[in-house]
mmCIF file with all atom_site columns, C-alpha atoms in Angstrom:
data_model
loop_
_atom_site.group_PDB
_atom_site.id
_atom_site.type_symbol
_atom_site.label_atom_id
_atom_site.label_alt_id
_atom_site.label_comp_id
_atom_site.label_asym_id
_atom_site.label_entity_id
_atom_site.label_seq_id
_atom_site.pdbx_PDB_ins_code
_atom_site.Cartn_x
_atom_site.Cartn_y
_atom_site.Cartn_z
_atom_site.occupancy
_atom_site.B_iso_or_equiv
_atom_site.pdbx_formal_charge
_atom_site.auth_seq_id
_atom_site.auth_comp_id
_atom_site.auth_asym_id
_atom_site.auth_atom_id
_atom_site.pdbx_PDB_model_num
ATOM 1   C CA . GLY A 1 1   ? 54.280 108.390 -98.647  1.00 0.00 ? 1   GLY A CA 1
ATOM 2   C CA . GLN A 1 2   ? 58.421 107.536 -97.499  1.00 0.00 ? 2   GLN A CA 1
ATOM 3   C CA . SER A 1 3   ? 60.743 110.030 -96.478  1.00 0.00 ? 3   SER A CA 1
ATOM 4   C CA . LEU A 1 4   ? 63.578 109.868 -93.826  1.00 0.00 ? 4   LEU A CA 1
ATOM 5   C CA . GLU A 1 5   ? 65.023 112.932 -92.242  1.00 0.00 ? 5   GLU A CA 1
ATOM 6   C CA . GLN A 1 6   ? 68.035 114.472 -91.402  1.00 0.00 ? 6   GLN A CA 1
ATOM 7   C CA . PRO A 1 7   ? 70.395 117.134 -90.787  1.00 0.00 ? 7   PRO A CA 1
ATOM 8   C CA . SER A 1 8   ? 72.093 118.698 -94.026  1.00 0.00 ? 8   SER A CA 1
ATOM 9   C CA . GLU A 1 9   ? 75.117 119.746 -92.276  1.00 0.00 ? 9   GLU A CA 1
ATOM 10  C CA . VAL A 1 10  ? 77.275 119.264 -89.772  1.00 0.00 ? 10  VAL A CA 1
ATOM 11  C CA . THR A 1 11  ? 80.377 120.591 -88.531  1.00 0.00 ? 11  THR A CA 1
ATOM 12  C CA . ALA A 1 12  ? 83.002 119.479 -85.216  1.00 0.00 ? 12  ALA A CA 1
ATOM 13  C CA . VAL A 1 13  ? 86.627 119.643 -84.637  1.00 0.00 ? 13  VAL A CA 1
ATOM 14  C CA . GLU A 1 14  ? 88.828 116.173 -84.823  1.00 0.00 ? 14  GLU A CA 1
ATOM 15  C CA . GLY A 1 15  ? 88.437 114.148 -81.794  1.00 0.00 ? 15  GLY A CA 1
ATOM 16  C CA . ALA A 1 16  ? 84.932 115.664 -80.970  1.00 0.00 ? 16  ALA A CA 1
ATOM 17  C CA . ILE A 1 17  ? 81.901 113.230 -80.813  1.00 0.00 ? 17  ILE A CA 1
ATOM 18  C CA . VAL A 1 18  ? 79.278 114.096 -83.656  1.00 0.00 ? 18  VAL A CA 1
ATOM 19  C CA . GLN A 1 19  ? 75.486 112.289 -83.142  1.00 0.00 ? 19  GLN A CA 1
ATOM 20  C CA . ILE A 1 20  ? 73.261 112.144 -86.504  1.00 0.00 ? 20  ILE A CA 1
ATOM 21  C CA . ASN A 1 21  ? 69.968 111.822 -86.263  1.00 0.00 ? 21  ASN A CA 1
ATOM 22  C CA . CYS A 1 22  ? 67.882 110.399 -88.616  1.00 0.00 ? 22  CYS A CA 1
ATOM 23  C CA . THR A 1 23  ? 63.913 110.568 -88.293  1.00 0.00 ? 23  THR A CA 1
ATOM 24  C CA . TYR A 1 24  ? 62.156 107.640 -90.494  1.00 0.00 ? 24  TYR A CA 1
ATOM 25  C CA . GLN A 1 25  ? 58.194 107.170 -92.042  1.00 0.00 ? 25  GLN A CA 1
ATOM 26  C CA . THR A 1 26  ? 58.710 104.424 -94.755  1.00 0.00 ? 26  THR A CA 1
ATOM 27  C CA . SER A 1 27  ? 56.568 101.736 -95.537  1.00 0.00 ? 27  SER A CA 1
ATOM 28  C CA . GLY A 1 28  ? 57.893 97.730  -95.253  1.00 0.00 ? 28  GLY A CA 1
ATOM 29  C CA . PHE A 1 29  ? 60.163 98.667  -92.612  1.00 0.00 ? 29  PHE A CA 1
ATOM 30  C CA . TYR A 1 30  ? 62.975 96.031  -91.925  1.00 0.00 ? 30  TYR A CA 1
ATOM 31  C CA . GLY A 1 31  ? 65.656 98.421  -90.349  1.00 0.00 ? 31  GLY A CA 1
ATOM 32  C CA . LEU A 1 32  ? 68.153 101.878 -90.793  1.00 0.00 ? 32  LEU A CA 1
ATOM 33  C CA . SER A 1 33  ? 70.883 101.602 -92.736  1.00 0.00 ? 33  SER A CA 1
ATOM 34  C CA . TRP A 1 34  ? 73.659 103.820 -92.011  1.00 0.00 ? 34  TRP A CA 1
ATOM 35  C CA . TYR A 1 35  ? 75.549 104.959 -95.749  1.00 0.00 ? 35  TYR A CA 1
ATOM 36  C CA . GLN A 1 36  ? 79.445 107.209 -95.893  1.00 0.00 ? 36  GLN A CA 1
ATOM 37  C CA . GLN A 1 37  ? 80.119 109.014 -99.370  1.00 0.00 ? 37  GLN A CA 1
ATOM 38  C CA . HIS A 1 38  ? 83.015 110.426 -99.905  1.00 0.00 ? 38  HIS A CA 1
ATOM 39  C CA . ASP A 1 39  ? 83.634 113.483 -102.331 1.00 0.00 ? 39  ASP A CA 1
ATOM 40  C CA . GLY A 1 40  ? 83.486 111.286 -105.711 1.00 0.00 ? 40  GLY A CA 1
ATOM 41  C CA . GLY A 1 41  ? 82.939 108.434 -103.858 1.00 0.00 ? 41  GLY A CA 1
ATOM 42  C CA . ALA A 1 42  ? 81.284 105.214 -103.771 1.00 0.00 ? 42  ALA A CA 1
ATOM 43  C CA . PRO A 1 43  ? 78.660 104.421 -101.300 1.00 0.00 ? 43  PRO A CA 1
ATOM 44  C CA . THR A 1 44  ? 79.763 102.337 -97.997  1.00 0.00 ? 44  THR A CA 1
ATOM 45  C CA . PHE A 1 45  ? 77.805 100.682 -96.240  1.00 0.00 ? 45  PHE A CA 1
ATOM 46  C CA . LEU A 1 46  ? 78.802 101.107 -92.138  1.00 0.00 ? 46  LEU A CA 1
ATOM 47  C CA . SER A 1 47  ? 75.810 99.353  -90.085  1.00 0.00 ? 47  SER A CA 1
ATOM 48  C CA . TYR A 1 48  ? 72.532 98.505  -90.337  1.00 0.00 ? 48  TYR A CA 1
ATOM 49  C CA . ASN A 1 49  ? 69.432 97.930  -87.144  1.00 0.00 ? 49  ASN A CA 1
ATOM 50  C CA . ALA A 1 50  ? 67.109 94.990  -87.784  1.00 0.00 ? 50  ALA A CA 1
ATOM 51  C CA . LEU A 1 51  ? 65.630 95.764  -83.565  1.00 0.00 ? 51  LEU A CA 1
ATOM 52  C CA . ASP A 1 52  ? 65.791 98.462  -81.311  1.00 0.00 ? 52  ASP A CA 1
ATOM 53  C CA . GLY A 1 53  ? 69.283 99.371  -79.067  1.00 0.00 ? 53  GLY A CA 1
ATOM 54  C CA . LEU A 1 54  ? 72.468 100.254 -80.082  1.00 0.00 ? 54  LEU A CA 1
ATOM 55  C CA . GLU A 1 55  ? 74.950 98.382  -82.875  1.00 0.00 ? 55  GLU A CA 1
ATOM 56  C CA . GLU A 1 56  ? 78.845 99.117  -82.179  1.00 0.00 ? 56  GLU A CA 1
ATOM 57  C CA . THR A 1 57  ? 81.222 98.893  -85.117  1.00 0.00 ? 57  THR A CA 1
ATOM 58  C CA . GLY A 1 58  ? 84.684 100.131 -84.088  1.00 0.00 ? 58  GLY A CA 1
ATOM 59  C CA . ARG A 1 59  ? 84.745 104.229 -83.779  1.00 0.00 ? 59  ARG A CA 1
ATOM 60  C CA . PHE A 1 60  ? 81.132 104.241 -84.699  1.00 0.00 ? 60  PHE A CA 1
ATOM 61  C CA . SER A 1 61  ? 77.914 102.973 -83.256  1.00 0.00 ? 61  SER A CA 1
ATOM 62  C CA . SER A 1 62  ? 74.388 103.178 -84.580  1.00 0.00 ? 62  SER A CA 1
ATOM 63  C CA . PHE A 1 63  ? 71.310 103.537 -82.377  1.00 0.00 ? 63  PHE A CA 1
ATOM 64  C CA . LEU A 1 64  ? 67.951 102.368 -83.201  1.00 0.00 ? 64  LEU A CA 1
ATOM 65  C CA . SER A 1 65  ? 64.255 103.060 -81.788  1.00 0.00 ? 65  SER A CA 1
ATOM 66  C CA . ARG A 1 66  ? 60.975 101.249 -84.114  1.00 0.00 ? 66  ARG A CA 1
ATOM 67  C CA . SER A 1 67  ? 58.709 103.445 -81.386  1.00 0.00 ? 67  SER A CA 1
ATOM 68  C CA . ASP A 1 68  ? 59.819 106.612 -82.291  1.00 0.00 ? 68  ASP A CA 1
ATOM 69  C CA . SER A 1 69  ? 61.172 106.030 -86.006  1.00 0.00 ? 69  SER A CA 1
ATOM 70  C CA . TYR A 1 70  ? 63.678 107.224 -84.854  1.00 0.00 ? 70  TYR A CA 1
ATOM 71  C CA . GLY A 1 71  ? 68.272 106.279 -84.770  1.00 0.00 ? 71  GLY A CA 1
ATOM 72  C CA . TYR A 1 72  ? 71.399 107.908 -84.919  1.00 0.00 ? 72  TYR A CA 1
ATOM 73  C CA . LEU A 1 73  ? 74.662 107.471 -86.691  1.00 0.00 ? 73  LEU A CA 1
ATOM 74  C CA . LEU A 1 74  ? 77.469 108.187 -83.644  1.00 0.00 ? 74  LEU A CA 1
ATOM 75  C CA . LEU A 1 75  ? 80.969 108.802 -84.944  1.00 0.00 ? 75  LEU A CA 1
ATOM 76  C CA . GLN A 1 76  ? 83.339 109.194 -81.878  1.00 0.00 ? 76  GLN A CA 1
ATOM 77  C CA . GLU A 1 77  ? 87.021 111.037 -81.881  1.00 0.00 ? 77  GLU A CA 1
ATOM 78  C CA . LEU A 1 78  ? 86.873 111.919 -85.032  1.00 0.00 ? 78  LEU A CA 1
ATOM 79  C CA . GLN A 1 79  ? 89.266 112.152 -87.940  1.00 0.00 ? 79  GLN A CA 1
ATOM 80  C CA . MET A 1 80  ? 89.772 114.024 -90.715  1.00 0.00 ? 80  MET A CA 1
ATOM 81  C CA . LYS A 1 81  ? 89.417 111.820 -92.619  1.00 0.00 ? 81  LYS A CA 1
ATOM 82  C CA . ASP A 1 82  ? 85.239 111.422 -91.426  1.00 0.00 ? 82  ASP A CA 1
ATOM 83  C CA . SER A 1 83  ? 84.448 114.401 -93.629  1.00 0.00 ? 83  SER A CA 1
ATOM 84  C CA . ALA A 1 84  ? 82.104 112.884 -96.355  1.00 0.00 ? 84  ALA A CA 1
ATOM 85  C CA . SER A 1 85  ? 78.378 112.860 -96.477  1.00 0.00 ? 85  SER A CA 1
ATOM 86  C CA . TYR A 1 86  ? 76.420 109.811 -94.657  1.00 0.00 ? 86  TYR A CA 1
ATOM 87  C CA . PHE A 1 87  ? 72.538 108.833 -95.277  1.00 0.00 ? 87  PHE A CA 1
ATOM 88  C CA . CYS A 1 88  ? 70.148 106.957 -93.659  1.00 0.00 ? 88  CYS A CA 1
ATOM 89  C CA . ALA A 1 89  ? 68.457 104.486 -95.552  1.00 0.00 ? 89  ALA A CA 1
ATOM 90  C CA . ALA A 1 90  ? 65.103 102.420 -94.918  1.00 0.00 ? 90  ALA A CA 1
ATOM 91  C CA . GLY A 1 91  ? 62.743 100.581 -96.378  1.00 0.00 ? 91  GLY A CA 1
ATOM 92  C CA . GLY A 1 92  ? 61.528 97.693  -97.946  1.00 0.00 ? 92  GLY A CA 1
ATOM 93  C CA . LYS A 1 93  ? 63.402 99.174  -101.670 1.00 0.00 ? 93  LYS A CA 1
ATOM 94  C CA . LEU A 1 94  ? 66.557 100.530 -100.675 1.00 0.00 ? 94  LEU A CA 1
ATOM 95  C CA . ILE A 1 95  ? 65.053 105.393 -99.275  1.00 0.00 ? 95  ILE A CA 1
ATOM 96  C CA . PHE A 1 96  ? 68.002 107.715 -98.812  1.00 0.00 ? 96  PHE A CA 1
ATOM 97  C CA . GLY A 1 97  ? 67.441 110.606 -96.324  1.00 0.00 ? 97  GLY A CA 1
ATOM 98  C CA . GLN A 1 98  ? 69.023 113.476 -97.879  1.00 0.00 ? 98  GLN A CA 1
ATOM 99  C CA . GLY A 1 99  ? 72.263 112.957 -96.628  1.00 0.00 ? 99  GLY A CA 1
ATOM 100 C CA . THR A 1 100 ? 74.476 115.148 -94.116  1.00 0.00 ? 100 THR A CA 1
ATOM 101 C CA . GLU A 1 101 ? 77.358 116.306 -95.076  1.00 0.00 ? 101 GLU A CA 1
ATOM 102 C CA . LEU A 1 102 ? 80.273 116.089 -91.944  1.00 0.00 ? 102 LEU A CA 1
ATOM 103 C CA . SER A 1 103 ? 83.058 118.572 -91.728  1.00 0.00 ? 103 SER A CA 1
ATOM 104 C CA . VAL A 1 104 ? 85.407 118.116 -89.267  1.00 0.00 ? 104 VAL A CA 1
ATOM 105 C CA . LYS A 1 105 ? 88.023 120.623 -88.842  1.00 0.00 ? 105 LYS A CA 1
ATOM 106 C CA . PRO A 1 106 ? 91.437 120.162 -87.115  1.00 0.00 ? 106 PRO A CA 1
ATOM 107 C CA . ASP B 2 1   ? 88.923 99.568  -104.494 1.00 0.00 ? 1   ASP B CA 1
ATOM 108 C CA . THR B 2 2   ? 85.199 98.278  -104.296 1.00 0.00 ? 2   THR B CA 1
ATOM 109 C CA . GLU B 2 3   ? 83.918 95.253  -105.095 1.00 0.00 ? 3   GLU B CA 1
ATOM 110 C CA . VAL B 2 4   ? 81.645 96.100  -107.538 1.00 0.00 ? 4   VAL B CA 1
ATOM 111 C CA . THR B 2 5   ? 83.468 97.234  -110.600 1.00 0.00 ? 5   THR B CA 1
ATOM 112 C CA . GLN B 2 6   ? 81.848 99.021  -113.329 1.00 0.00 ? 6   GLN B CA 1
ATOM 113 C CA . THR B 2 7   ? 82.802 100.980 -116.606 1.00 0.00 ? 7   THR B CA 1
ATOM 114 C CA . PRO B 2 8   ? 83.305 103.850 -117.413 1.00 0.00 ? 8   PRO B CA 1
ATOM 115 C CA . LYS B 2 9   ? 83.891 105.936 -115.297 1.00 0.00 ? 9   LYS B CA 1
ATOM 116 C CA . HIS B 2 10  ? 83.196 108.341 -117.566 1.00 0.00 ? 10  HIS B CA 1
ATOM 117 C CA . LEU B 2 11  ? 80.520 109.335 -120.658 1.00 0.00 ? 11  LEU B CA 1
ATOM 118 C CA . VAL B 2 12  ? 79.943 111.715 -122.824 1.00 0.00 ? 12  VAL B CA 1
ATOM 119 C CA . MET B 2 13  ? 77.511 111.065 -125.068 1.00 0.00 ? 13  MET B CA 1
ATOM 120 C CA . GLY B 2 14  ? 75.409 113.012 -127.731 1.00 0.00 ? 14  GLY B CA 1
ATOM 121 C CA . MET B 2 15  ? 71.610 113.041 -127.046 1.00 0.00 ? 15  MET B CA 1
ATOM 122 C CA . THR B 2 16  ? 71.512 110.181 -130.515 1.00 0.00 ? 16  THR B CA 1
ATOM 123 C CA . ASN B 2 17  ? 73.251 108.085 -129.006 1.00 0.00 ? 17  ASN B CA 1
ATOM 124 C CA . LYS B 2 18  ? 73.052 104.844 -128.196 1.00 0.00 ? 18  LYS B CA 1
ATOM 125 C CA . LYS B 2 19  ? 75.680 103.427 -124.710 1.00 0.00 ? 19  LYS B CA 1
ATOM 126 C CA . SER B 2 20  ? 75.690 100.632 -122.589 1.00 0.00 ? 20  SER B CA 1
ATOM 127 C CA . LEU B 2 21  ? 77.306 100.775 -118.634 1.00 0.00 ? 21  LEU B CA 1
ATOM 128 C CA . LYS B 2 22  ? 78.537 98.177  -117.688 1.00 0.00 ? 22  LYS B CA 1
ATOM 129 C CA . CYS B 2 23  ? 78.966 96.357  -114.039 1.00 0.00 ? 23  CYS B CA 1
ATOM 130 C CA . GLU B 2 24  ? 80.400 93.632  -112.313 1.00 0.00 ? 24  GLU B CA 1
ATOM 131 C CA . GLN B 2 25  ? 80.824 91.937  -108.906 1.00 0.00 ? 25  GLN B CA 1
ATOM 132 C CA . HIS B 2 26  ? 81.760 88.631  -108.212 1.00 0.00 ? 26  HIS B CA 1
ATOM 133 C CA . MET B 2 27  ? 80.880 87.491  -104.618 1.00 0.00 ? 27  MET B CA 1
ATOM 134 C CA . GLY B 2 28  ? 78.269 85.440  -105.945 1.00 0.00 ? 28  GLY B CA 1
ATOM 135 C CA . HIS B 2 29  ? 74.993 88.203  -104.430 1.00 0.00 ? 29  HIS B CA 1
ATOM 136 C CA . ARG B 2 30  ? 71.642 87.369  -106.240 1.00 0.00 ? 30  ARG B CA 1
ATOM 137 C CA . ALA B 2 31  ? 70.876 90.663  -106.452 1.00 0.00 ? 31  ALA B CA 1
ATOM 138 C CA . MET B 2 32  ? 71.753 94.299  -107.978 1.00 0.00 ? 32  MET B CA 1
ATOM 139 C CA . TYR B 2 33  ? 71.086 97.048  -108.267 1.00 0.00 ? 33  TYR B CA 1
ATOM 140 C CA . TRP B 2 34  ? 71.121 100.300 -110.486 1.00 0.00 ? 34  TRP B CA 1
ATOM 141 C CA . TYR B 2 35  ? 71.467 103.681 -108.631 1.00 0.00 ? 35  TYR B CA 1
ATOM 142 C CA . LYS B 2 36  ? 70.766 107.787 -110.243 1.00 0.00 ? 36  LYS B CA 1
ATOM 143 C CA . GLN B 2 37  ? 72.612 110.754 -108.300 1.00 0.00 ? 37  GLN B CA 1
ATOM 144 C CA . LYS B 2 38  ? 72.541 114.035 -108.556 1.00 0.00 ? 38  LYS B CA 1
ATOM 145 C CA . ALA B 2 39  ? 75.386 116.071 -106.859 1.00 0.00 ? 39  ALA B CA 1
ATOM 146 C CA . LYS B 2 40  ? 74.514 117.007 -103.539 1.00 0.00 ? 40  LYS B CA 1
ATOM 147 C CA . LYS B 2 41  ? 71.142 114.133 -104.302 1.00 0.00 ? 41  LYS B CA 1
ATOM 148 C CA . PRO B 2 42  ? 70.572 110.670 -102.153 1.00 0.00 ? 42  PRO B CA 1
ATOM 149 C CA . PRO B 2 43  ? 71.256 108.115 -104.219 1.00 0.00 ? 43  PRO B CA 1
ATOM 150 C CA . GLU B 2 44  ? 67.489 107.365 -105.978 1.00 0.00 ? 44  GLU B CA 1
ATOM 151 C CA . LEU B 2 45  ? 66.693 103.534 -106.712 1.00 0.00 ? 45  LEU B CA 1
ATOM 152 C CA . MET B 2 46  ? 65.883 102.617 -110.127 1.00 0.00 ? 46  MET B CA 1
ATOM 153 C CA . PHE B 2 47  ? 66.414 98.872  -111.258 1.00 0.00 ? 47  PHE B CA 1
ATOM 154 C CA . VAL B 2 48  ? 65.955 95.860  -109.162 1.00 0.00 ? 48  VAL B CA 1
ATOM 155 C CA . TYR B 2 49  ? 67.678 92.326  -110.418 1.00 0.00 ? 49  TYR B CA 1
ATOM 156 C CA . SER B 2 50  ? 66.655 89.311  -108.112 1.00 0.00 ? 50  SER B CA 1
ATOM 157 C CA . TYR B 2 51  ? 68.473 86.227  -109.834 1.00 0.00 ? 51  TYR B CA 1
ATOM 158 C CA . GLU B 2 52  ? 68.895 87.678  -112.457 1.00 0.00 ? 52  GLU B CA 1
ATOM 159 C CA . LYS B 2 53  ? 65.050 88.384  -113.509 1.00 0.00 ? 53  LYS B CA 1
ATOM 160 C CA . LEU B 2 54  ? 64.523 91.885  -112.863 1.00 0.00 ? 54  LEU B CA 1
ATOM 161 C CA . SER B 2 55  ? 62.100 92.593  -110.137 1.00 0.00 ? 55  SER B CA 1
ATOM 162 C CA . ILE B 2 56  ? 60.978 95.761  -109.507 1.00 0.00 ? 56  ILE B CA 1
ATOM 163 C CA . ASN B 2 57  ? 61.650 99.138  -112.166 1.00 0.00 ? 57  ASN B CA 1
ATOM 164 C CA . GLU B 2 58  ? 60.752 102.105 -110.278 1.00 0.00 ? 58  GLU B CA 1
ATOM 165 C CA . SER B 2 59  ? 58.802 103.980 -113.404 1.00 0.00 ? 59  SER B CA 1
ATOM 166 C CA . VAL B 2 60  ? 61.858 104.744 -115.439 1.00 0.00 ? 60  VAL B CA 1
ATOM 167 C CA . PRO B 2 61  ? 62.148 105.893 -118.486 1.00 0.00 ? 61  PRO B CA 1
ATOM 168 C CA . SER B 2 62  ? 62.368 104.177 -121.359 1.00 0.00 ? 62  SER B CA 1
ATOM 169 C CA . ARG B 2 63  ? 65.255 105.618 -122.878 1.00 0.00 ? 63  ARG B CA 1
ATOM 170 C CA . PHE B 2 64  ? 66.961 103.573 -120.024 1.00 0.00 ? 64  PHE B CA 1
ATOM 171 C CA . SER B 2 65  ? 66.728 100.015 -120.141 1.00 0.00 ? 65  SER B CA 1
ATOM 172 C CA . PRO B 2 66  ? 69.179 97.496  -118.108 1.00 0.00 ? 66  PRO B CA 1
ATOM 173 C CA . GLU B 2 67  ? 70.071 94.150  -118.551 1.00 0.00 ? 67  GLU B CA 1
ATOM 174 C CA . CYS B 2 68  ? 71.744 90.877  -116.844 1.00 0.00 ? 68  CYS B CA 1
ATOM 175 C CA . PRO B 2 69  ? 72.905 88.823  -119.432 1.00 0.00 ? 69  PRO B CA 1
ATOM 176 C CA . ASN B 2 70  ? 74.440 86.376  -115.500 1.00 0.00 ? 70  ASN B CA 1
ATOM 177 C CA . SER B 2 71  ? 74.585 86.831  -112.356 1.00 0.00 ? 71  SER B CA 1
ATOM 178 C CA . SER B 2 72  ? 77.922 88.363  -111.956 1.00 0.00 ? 72  SER B CA 1
ATOM 179 C CA . LEU B 2 73  ? 76.801 90.581  -114.740 1.00 0.00 ? 73  LEU B CA 1
ATOM 180 C CA . LEU B 2 74  ? 74.514 94.637  -114.863 1.00 0.00 ? 74  LEU B CA 1
ATOM 181 C CA . ASN B 2 75  ? 74.192 95.961  -118.012 1.00 0.00 ? 75  ASN B CA 1
ATOM 182 C CA . LEU B 2 76  ? 72.192 99.443  -118.292 1.00 0.00 ? 76  LEU B CA 1
ATOM 183 C CA . HIS B 2 77  ? 71.821 100.525 -121.892 1.00 0.00 ? 77  HIS B CA 1
ATOM 184 C CA . LEU B 2 78  ? 70.974 104.054 -122.688 1.00 0.00 ? 78  LEU B CA 1
ATOM 185 C CA . HIS B 2 79  ? 69.183 105.815 -125.679 1.00 0.00 ? 79  HIS B CA 1
ATOM 186 C CA . ALA B 2 80  ? 68.135 109.368 -127.145 1.00 0.00 ? 80  ALA B CA 1
ATOM 187 C CA . LEU B 2 81  ? 69.031 110.817 -123.240 1.00 0.00 ? 81  LEU B CA 1
ATOM 188 C CA . GLN B 2 82  ? 67.774 114.082 -122.482 1.00 0.00 ? 82  GLN B CA 1
ATOM 189 C CA . PRO B 2 83  ? 70.734 116.305 -120.602 1.00 0.00 ? 83  PRO B CA 1
ATOM 190 C CA . GLU B 2 84  ? 68.789 116.331 -116.976 1.00 0.00 ? 84  GLU B CA 1
ATOM 191 C CA . ASP B 2 85  ? 69.951 112.251 -117.600 1.00 0.00 ? 85  ASP B CA 1
ATOM 192 C CA . SER B 2 86  ? 73.207 113.672 -116.195 1.00 0.00 ? 86  SER B CA 1
ATOM 193 C CA . ALA B 2 87  ? 74.130 112.374 -113.450 1.00 0.00 ? 87  ALA B CA 1
ATOM 194 C CA . LEU B 2 88  ? 75.982 108.956 -111.417 1.00 0.00 ? 88  LEU B CA 1
ATOM 195 C CA . TYR B 2 89  ? 75.159 105.687 -112.206 1.00 0.00 ? 89  TYR B CA 1
ATOM 196 C CA . LEU B 2 90  ? 75.623 103.529 -109.942 1.00 0.00 ? 90  LEU B CA 1
ATOM 197 C CA . CYS B 2 91  ? 76.220 99.442  -109.604 1.00 0.00 ? 91  CYS B CA 1
ATOM 198 C CA . ALA B 2 92  ? 75.095 97.816  -105.976 1.00 0.00 ? 92  ALA B CA 1
ATOM 199 C CA . SER B 2 93  ? 74.951 94.099  -105.008 1.00 0.00 ? 93  SER B CA 1
ATOM 200 C CA . SER B 2 94  ? 73.557 92.072  -102.116 1.00 0.00 ? 94  SER B CA 1
ATOM 201 C CA . GLN B 2 95  ? 73.386 88.857  -101.000 1.00 0.00 ? 95  GLN B CA 1
ATOM 202 C CA . ASP B 2 96  ? 69.672 88.785  -102.201 1.00 0.00 ? 96  ASP B CA 1
ATOM 203 C CA . SER B 2 97  ? 67.096 91.179  -102.395 1.00 0.00 ? 97  SER B CA 1
ATOM 204 C CA . THR B 2 98  ? 64.371 90.029  -99.989  1.00 0.00 ? 98  THR B CA 1
ATOM 205 C CA . GLY B 2 99  ? 61.521 92.556  -99.397  1.00 0.00 ? 99  GLY B CA 1
ATOM 206 C CA . GLY B 2 100 ? 63.049 94.492  -102.086 1.00 0.00 ? 100 GLY B CA 1
ATOM 207 C CA . GLY B 2 101 ? 66.443 94.439  -100.993 1.00 0.00 ? 101 GLY B CA 1
ATOM 208 C CA . GLY B 2 102 ? 66.489 97.156  -98.143  1.00 0.00 ? 102 GLY B CA 1
ATOM 209 C CA . ASN B 2 103 ? 67.611 95.476  -94.935  1.00 0.00 ? 103 ASN B CA 1
ATOM 210 C CA . GLN B 2 104 ? 71.250 94.292  -95.786  1.00 0.00 ? 104 GLN B CA 1
ATOM 211 C CA . PRO B 2 105 ? 74.360 95.556  -96.609  1.00 0.00 ? 105 PRO B CA 1
ATOM 212 C CA . GLN B 2 106 ? 74.573 97.129  -100.443 1.00 0.00 ? 106 GLN B CA 1
ATOM 213 C CA . HIS B 2 107 ? 77.689 97.319  -101.605 1.00 0.00 ? 107 HIS B CA 1
ATOM 214 C CA . PHE B 2 108 ? 78.447 99.516  -104.731 1.00 0.00 ? 108 PHE B CA 1
ATOM 215 C CA . GLY B 2 109 ? 80.139 100.445 -107.840 1.00 0.00 ? 109 GLY B CA 1
ATOM 216 C CA . ASP B 2 110 ? 82.541 103.572 -107.673 1.00 0.00 ? 110 ASP B CA 1
ATOM 217 C CA . GLY B 2 111 ? 80.045 104.861 -110.632 1.00 0.00 ? 111 GLY B CA 1
ATOM 218 C CA . THR B 2 112 ? 79.989 106.289 -113.746 1.00 0.00 ? 112 THR B CA 1
ATOM 219 C CA . ARG B 2 113 ? 79.662 109.494 -114.688 1.00 0.00 ? 113 ARG B CA 1
ATOM 220 C CA . LEU B 2 114 ? 77.789 110.655 -117.081 1.00 0.00 ? 114 LEU B CA 1
ATOM 221 C CA . SER B 2 115 ? 77.276 113.395 -119.092 1.00 0.00 ? 115 SER B CA 1
ATOM 222 C CA . ILE B 2 116 ? 74.213 114.335 -121.851 1.00 0.00 ? 116 ILE B CA 1
ATOM 223 C CA . LEU B 2 117 ? 75.237 116.600 -123.971 1.00 0.00 ? 117 LEU B CA 1
#
């Protein structure tokens, strides 16, 4: 079957760094995507890793290791507005992990 | 504001009603998607349209009927829904759907929150 595993929730304080891990088992793997979704909002694309290594986009970075079927999303200089659910996703037909609810405290 | 527009934002309907959800994008994308999302759960793929043709149907009950009138529009026709169909219905688009669409960014609309009485 296809599955992506990620922690259900993470709590951190403003200004901190947090890492959200994702392990996957999918068929037709092209790469690992990350989406952010605020309560009541639409999922928003954050990043996509097709190859091993680190991709950096501003305060957010994403990493992929295809040999380990593992990736992570790194959020730096956390802000209150980063409180949201974060989904990793993969597969030819996009399959989402269960989501990690990030709470950023003052 | 999102580049994918969905209407209506909220819909309440009885189990015998017929209604339609609409989605529009003007990014020139050739792939469009319908997802269903329950509270505190991830989006689940329902349908994929590629170049206006249905390419993937994830074994969705026939009471959901998708339609793609042109490259910018996607509809989801609803008929005889069940209470368990209450959910957020999300439309998304991407450049194309090579391999099913999982290898490129998908742009989501804000969704239609559907309640079945």
